[in-house]
Coordinates of C-alpha atoms in Angstrom, one line a residue:
X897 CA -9.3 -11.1 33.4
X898 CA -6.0 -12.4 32.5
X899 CA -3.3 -12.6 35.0
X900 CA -0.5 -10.3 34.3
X901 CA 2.9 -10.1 36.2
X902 CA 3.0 -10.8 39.5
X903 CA -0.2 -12.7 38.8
X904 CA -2.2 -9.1 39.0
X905 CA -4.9 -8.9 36.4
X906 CA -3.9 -6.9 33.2
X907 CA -6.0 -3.6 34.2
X908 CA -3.9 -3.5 37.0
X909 CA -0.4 -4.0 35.5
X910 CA 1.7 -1.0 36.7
X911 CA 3.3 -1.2 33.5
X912 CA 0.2 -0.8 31.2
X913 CA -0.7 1.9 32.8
X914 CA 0.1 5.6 32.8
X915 CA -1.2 8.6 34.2
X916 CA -1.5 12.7 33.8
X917 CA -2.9 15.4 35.1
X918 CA -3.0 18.4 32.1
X919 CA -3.4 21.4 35.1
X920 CA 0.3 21.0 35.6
X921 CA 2.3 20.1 32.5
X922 CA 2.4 23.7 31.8
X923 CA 4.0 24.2 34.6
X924 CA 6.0 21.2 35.1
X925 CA 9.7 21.7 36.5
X926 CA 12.4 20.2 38.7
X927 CA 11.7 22.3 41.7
X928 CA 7.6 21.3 41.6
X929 CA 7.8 17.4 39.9
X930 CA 7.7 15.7 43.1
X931 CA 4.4 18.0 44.4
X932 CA 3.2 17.0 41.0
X933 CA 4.0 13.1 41.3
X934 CA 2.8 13.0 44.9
X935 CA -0.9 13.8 43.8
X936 CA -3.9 12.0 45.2
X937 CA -4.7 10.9 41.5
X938 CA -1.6 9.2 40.6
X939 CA -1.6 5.2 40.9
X940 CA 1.9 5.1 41.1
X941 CA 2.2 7.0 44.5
X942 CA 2.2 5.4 47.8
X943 CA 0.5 6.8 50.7
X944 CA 2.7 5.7 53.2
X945 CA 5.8 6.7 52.1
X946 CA 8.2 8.9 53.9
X947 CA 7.6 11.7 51.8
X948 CA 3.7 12.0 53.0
X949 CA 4.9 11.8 56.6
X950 CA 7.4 14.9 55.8
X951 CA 5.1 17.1 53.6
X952 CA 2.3 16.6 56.7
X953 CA 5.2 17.8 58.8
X954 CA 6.0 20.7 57.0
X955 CA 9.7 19.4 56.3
X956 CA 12.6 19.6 54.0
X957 CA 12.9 16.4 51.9
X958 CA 16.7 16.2 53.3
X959 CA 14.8 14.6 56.0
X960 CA 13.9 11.5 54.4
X961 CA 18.1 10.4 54.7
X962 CA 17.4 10.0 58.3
X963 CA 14.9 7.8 58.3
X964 CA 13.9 4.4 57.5
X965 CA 11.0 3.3 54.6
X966 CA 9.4 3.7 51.7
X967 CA 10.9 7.0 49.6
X968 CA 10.4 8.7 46.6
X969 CA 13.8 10.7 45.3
X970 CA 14.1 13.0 42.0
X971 CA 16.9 10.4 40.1
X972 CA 17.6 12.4 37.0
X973 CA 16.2 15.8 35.3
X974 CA 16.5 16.6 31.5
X975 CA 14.4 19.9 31.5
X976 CA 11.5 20.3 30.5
X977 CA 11.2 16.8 28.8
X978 CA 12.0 13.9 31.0
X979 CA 12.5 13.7 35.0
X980 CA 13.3 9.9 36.8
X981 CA 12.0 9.6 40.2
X982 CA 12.8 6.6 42.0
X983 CA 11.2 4.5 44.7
X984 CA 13.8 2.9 47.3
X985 CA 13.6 1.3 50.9
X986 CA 15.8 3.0 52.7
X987 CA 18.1 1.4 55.5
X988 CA 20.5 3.8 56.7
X989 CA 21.6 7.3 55.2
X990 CA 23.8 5.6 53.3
X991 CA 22.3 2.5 52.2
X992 CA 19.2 1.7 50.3
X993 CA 17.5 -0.8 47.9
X994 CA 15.1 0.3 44.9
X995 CA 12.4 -1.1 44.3
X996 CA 11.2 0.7 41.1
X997 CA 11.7 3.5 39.0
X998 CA 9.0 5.8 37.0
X999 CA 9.6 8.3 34.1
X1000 CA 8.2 11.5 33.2
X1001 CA 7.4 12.7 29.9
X1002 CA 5.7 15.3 28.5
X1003 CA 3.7 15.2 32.1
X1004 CA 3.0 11.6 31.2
X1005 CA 4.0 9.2 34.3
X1006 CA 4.8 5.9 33.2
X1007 CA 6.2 3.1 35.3
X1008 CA 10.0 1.4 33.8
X1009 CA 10.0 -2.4 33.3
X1010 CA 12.5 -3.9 35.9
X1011 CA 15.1 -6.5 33.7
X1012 CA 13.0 -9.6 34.5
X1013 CA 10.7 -8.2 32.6
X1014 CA 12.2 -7.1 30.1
X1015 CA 14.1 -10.6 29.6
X1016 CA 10.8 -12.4 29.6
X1017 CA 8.9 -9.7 27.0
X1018 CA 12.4 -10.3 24.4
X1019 CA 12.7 -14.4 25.3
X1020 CA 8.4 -14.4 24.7
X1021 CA 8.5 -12.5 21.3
X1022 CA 11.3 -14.6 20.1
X1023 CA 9.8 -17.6 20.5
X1024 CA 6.4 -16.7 19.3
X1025 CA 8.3 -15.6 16.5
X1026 CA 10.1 -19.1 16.0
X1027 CA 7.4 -20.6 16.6
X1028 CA 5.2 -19.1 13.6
X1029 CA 8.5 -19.3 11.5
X1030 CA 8.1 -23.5 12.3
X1031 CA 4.7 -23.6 11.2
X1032 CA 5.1 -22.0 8.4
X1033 CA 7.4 -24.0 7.0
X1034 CA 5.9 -27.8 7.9
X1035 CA 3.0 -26.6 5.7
X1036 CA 5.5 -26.4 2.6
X1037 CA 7.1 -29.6 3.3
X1038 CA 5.4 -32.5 1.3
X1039 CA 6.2 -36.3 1.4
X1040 CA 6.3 -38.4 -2.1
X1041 CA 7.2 -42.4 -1.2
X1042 CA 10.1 -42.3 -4.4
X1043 CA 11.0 -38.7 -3.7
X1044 CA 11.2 -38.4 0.1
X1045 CA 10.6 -35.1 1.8
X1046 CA 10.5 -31.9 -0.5
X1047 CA 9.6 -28.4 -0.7
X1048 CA 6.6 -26.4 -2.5
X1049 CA 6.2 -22.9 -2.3
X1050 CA 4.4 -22.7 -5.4
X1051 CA 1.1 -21.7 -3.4
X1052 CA 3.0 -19.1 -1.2
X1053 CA 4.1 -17.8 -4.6
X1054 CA 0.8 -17.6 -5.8
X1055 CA -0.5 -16.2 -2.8
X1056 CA 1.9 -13.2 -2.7
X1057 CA 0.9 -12.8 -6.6
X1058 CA -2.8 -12.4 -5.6
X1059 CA -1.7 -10.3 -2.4
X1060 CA -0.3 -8.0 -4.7
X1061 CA -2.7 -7.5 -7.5
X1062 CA -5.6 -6.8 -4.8
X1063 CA -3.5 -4.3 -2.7
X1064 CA -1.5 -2.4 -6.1
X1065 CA -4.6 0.5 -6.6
X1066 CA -5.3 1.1 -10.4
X1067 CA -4.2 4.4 -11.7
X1068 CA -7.2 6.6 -12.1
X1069 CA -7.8 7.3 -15.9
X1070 CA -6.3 10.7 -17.1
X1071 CA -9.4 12.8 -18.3
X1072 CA -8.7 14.3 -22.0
X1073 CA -9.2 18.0 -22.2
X1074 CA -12.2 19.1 -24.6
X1075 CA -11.5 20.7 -27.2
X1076 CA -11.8 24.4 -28.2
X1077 CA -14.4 26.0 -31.0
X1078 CA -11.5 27.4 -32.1
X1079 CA -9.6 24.1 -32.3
X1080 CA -12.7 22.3 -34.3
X1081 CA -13.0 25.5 -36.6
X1082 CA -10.7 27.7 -37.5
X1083 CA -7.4 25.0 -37.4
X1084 CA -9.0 22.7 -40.6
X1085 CA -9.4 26.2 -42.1
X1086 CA -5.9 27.4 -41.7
X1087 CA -4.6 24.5 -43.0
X1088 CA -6.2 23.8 -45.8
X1089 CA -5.1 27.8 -46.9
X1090 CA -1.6 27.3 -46.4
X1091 CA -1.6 23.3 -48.4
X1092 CA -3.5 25.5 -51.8
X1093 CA -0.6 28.1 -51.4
X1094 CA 2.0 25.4 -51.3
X1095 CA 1.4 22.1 -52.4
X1096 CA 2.8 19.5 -52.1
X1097 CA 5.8 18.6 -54.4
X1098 CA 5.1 15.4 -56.2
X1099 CA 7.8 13.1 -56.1
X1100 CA 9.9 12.2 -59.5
X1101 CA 9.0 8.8 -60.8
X1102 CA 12.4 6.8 -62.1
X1103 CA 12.6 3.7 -63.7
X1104 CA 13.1 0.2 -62.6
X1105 CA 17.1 -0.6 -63.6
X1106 CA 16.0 -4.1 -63.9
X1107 CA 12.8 -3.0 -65.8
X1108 CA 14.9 -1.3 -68.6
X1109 CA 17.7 -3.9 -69.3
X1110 CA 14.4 -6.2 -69.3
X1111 CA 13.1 -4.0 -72.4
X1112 CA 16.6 -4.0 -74.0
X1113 CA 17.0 -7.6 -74.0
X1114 CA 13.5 -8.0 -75.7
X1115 CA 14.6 -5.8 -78.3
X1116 CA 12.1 -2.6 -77.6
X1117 CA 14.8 -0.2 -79.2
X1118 CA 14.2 3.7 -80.3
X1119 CA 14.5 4.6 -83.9
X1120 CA 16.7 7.1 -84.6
X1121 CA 14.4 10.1 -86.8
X1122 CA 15.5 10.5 -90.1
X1123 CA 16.2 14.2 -92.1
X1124 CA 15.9 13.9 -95.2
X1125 CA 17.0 17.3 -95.4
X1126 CA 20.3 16.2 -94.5
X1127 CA 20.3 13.7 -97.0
X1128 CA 19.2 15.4 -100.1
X1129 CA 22.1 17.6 -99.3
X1130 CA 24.8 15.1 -99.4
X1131 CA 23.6 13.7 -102.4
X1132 CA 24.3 16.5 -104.3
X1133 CA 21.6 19.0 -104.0
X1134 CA 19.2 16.6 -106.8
X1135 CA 15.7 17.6 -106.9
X1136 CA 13.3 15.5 -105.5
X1137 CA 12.2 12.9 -108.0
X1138 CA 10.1 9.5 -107.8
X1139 CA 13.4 7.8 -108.1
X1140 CA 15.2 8.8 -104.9
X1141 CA 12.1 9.1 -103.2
X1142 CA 11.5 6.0 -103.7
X1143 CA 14.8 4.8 -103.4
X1144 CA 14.9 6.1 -99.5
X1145 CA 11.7 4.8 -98.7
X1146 CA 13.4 1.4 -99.7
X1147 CA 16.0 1.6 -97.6
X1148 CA 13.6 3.1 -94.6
X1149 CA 11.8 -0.2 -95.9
X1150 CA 14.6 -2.3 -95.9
X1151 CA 16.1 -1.3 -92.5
X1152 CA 12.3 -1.4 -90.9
X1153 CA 12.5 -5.2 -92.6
X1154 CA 15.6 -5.7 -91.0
X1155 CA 14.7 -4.6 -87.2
X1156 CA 11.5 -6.7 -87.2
X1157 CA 13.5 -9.9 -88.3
X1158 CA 15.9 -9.1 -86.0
X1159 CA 13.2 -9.3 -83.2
X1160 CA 11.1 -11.9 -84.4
X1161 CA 14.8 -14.1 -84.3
X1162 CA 15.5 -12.9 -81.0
X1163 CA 11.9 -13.8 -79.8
X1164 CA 11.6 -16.7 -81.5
X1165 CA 14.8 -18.4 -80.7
X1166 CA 14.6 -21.6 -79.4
X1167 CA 16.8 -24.4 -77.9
X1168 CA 18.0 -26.6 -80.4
X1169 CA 16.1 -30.4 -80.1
X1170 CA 17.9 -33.1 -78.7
X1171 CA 19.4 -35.5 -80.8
X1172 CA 18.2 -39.5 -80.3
X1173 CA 20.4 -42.2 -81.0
X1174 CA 19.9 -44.7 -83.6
X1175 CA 20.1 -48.5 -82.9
X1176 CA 20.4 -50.9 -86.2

C-alpha cells in the first residue's frame, strides 16, 4: 500500500474515509447526533474519550468542562443538513486545543482536512499541473541550425482536427414517409383534369428588332395590293379594253422591273477596286 499522510497507508487515511449508519438518518437531530456519532461502528470515534467515561456514568455532558482529555463537543448545527462536532484536548474549563474536526451530512460522517493539508493538496495539483503544461510544450519546440529554436503546432492542430471528427456523432438519416395510394393515384388524376379544362396559355411569339431592320436593309419589302377598281374609276369610268389592260399590267410590269433592279443593286453592290499607280 501507498503511504498516505502521516505515513498511514491510504485505506487508512481518515480523510478518504467516511462512514454511516442508514437506522438513524431518519432520525438524525441535534439533541441525538452525538449518541449517533459515538457508535461502536464509527472509525472516527475514540474509545477513550471523556465522553465514554460520562455516558458509562450516566452523566450530563456539562461534565466533560471539568475534566481533563480527549472530548467530543457539538461545534455547529444547520438542521437537518449539516452538524460539526469537534475533537479537542482539554486543559482547563476554559482552555483547550483541537485536534480535528468531522462534518455531518445527510448522516454521512466525514473527517475535515486540517490547513496543512489542504496547502499540500493545492501546492501538489499546481505543480502537477505545471508540470504537464512544461512537457507539453518542449515537444513543440524544434531546433533548425539557420533558424534557431521554433515552434510547430501543426501536429497538435491536426490532432484536435481528428479528435473532433471521431468524437462529433453523424446525424442519423431522416427516414422519408411512404407514400399514400391516394397520393400515387388519384393526385396524377386530378391534375391532369384540371390542365384539359385550362390549358396552358401559349406565350406570343414577337420578332427579333434586330431581325427585322436585318430584312429591311436587304430589301425584303411588302407590296402594296393593287384595286383596279379604284383605278378604272379615276380614269373615267372606260370599259375594260386590251389597251388599258394592258397598259396597267405594264406599269405593274414596269414597277415589278423596277423593285427587282433595285434589289439586285443593293445586293450586288460592291466596293469600288483600288486604283494602282502607274510608273513610266
Amino acid at each position: 500500500m501507498m503511504p498516505g499522510r502521516l505515513g498511514m497507508p491510504i485505506a487508512q487515511e481518515p480523510l478518504w474515509i467516511s462512514w454511516h449508519d442508514s437506522n438513524w438518518i431518519p432520525i438524525l437531530n441535534p439533541t441525538n447526533v452525538m449518541d449517533y456519532f459515538s457508535e461502536k461502528s464509527n472509525p472516527f470515534y475514540d474509545r477513550t474519550c471523556n465522553n465514554e467515561l460520562v455516558k458509562m456514568q450516566r452523566q450530563s455532558l456539562e461534565h466533560l468542562n471539568n475534566m481533563i482529555g480527549v472530548e467530543y463537543i457539538l461545534l455547529h448545527v444547520q438542521d437537518p443538513i449539516l452538524y460539526v462536532i469537534r475533537k479537542q484536548h482539554r486543559h482547563t474549563p476554559t482552555e483547550a486545543t483541537p485536534l480535528a474536526d468531522y462534518y455531518i451530512i445527510a448522516g454521512t460522517v466525514y473527517q475535515a482536512p486540517d490547513l496543512a493539508s489542504v496547502f499540500n493538496s493545492r501546492l501538489l495539483s499546481a505543480v502537477h499541473h505545471l508540470q504537464s503544461a512544461f512537457e507539453e510544450s518542449s515537444g513543440y519546440s524544434r531546433y533548425h541550425p539557420n533558424k534557431g529554436y521554433t515552434w510547430d503546432f501543426s501536429s497538435n492542430k491536426a490532432l484536435t482536427d481528428k479528435t473532433k471528427t471521431q468524437t462529433k456523432k453523424e446525424p442519423a438519416p431522416v427516414k422519408e414517409e411512404a407514400s399514400s395510394l391516394f397520393q400515387r393515384k388519384r393526385v396524377d388524376m386530378l391534375l391532369g383534369e384540371l390542365i384539359r379544362k385550362f390549358p396552358l396559355p401559349l406565350p406570343p411569339t414577337h420578332q427579333n428588332p434586330s431581325q427585322q431592320q436585318q430584312n429591311n436593309a436587304n430589301g425584303n419589302i411588302k407590296k402594296e395590293p393593287v384595286d383596279t377598281d379604284a383605278r378604272a374609276e379615276a380614269s373615267g369610268g372606260q370599259e375594260t379594253g386590251a389597251g388599258p389592260t394592258n397598259g396597267g399590267e405594264g406599269e405593274r410590269g414596269s414597277q415589278g422591273g423596277m423593285l427587282t433592279e433595285i434589289k439586285q443593286e443593293k445586293s450586288e453592290m460592291k466596293p469600288p477596286p483600288e486604283k494602282k499607280m502607274k510608273f513610266n
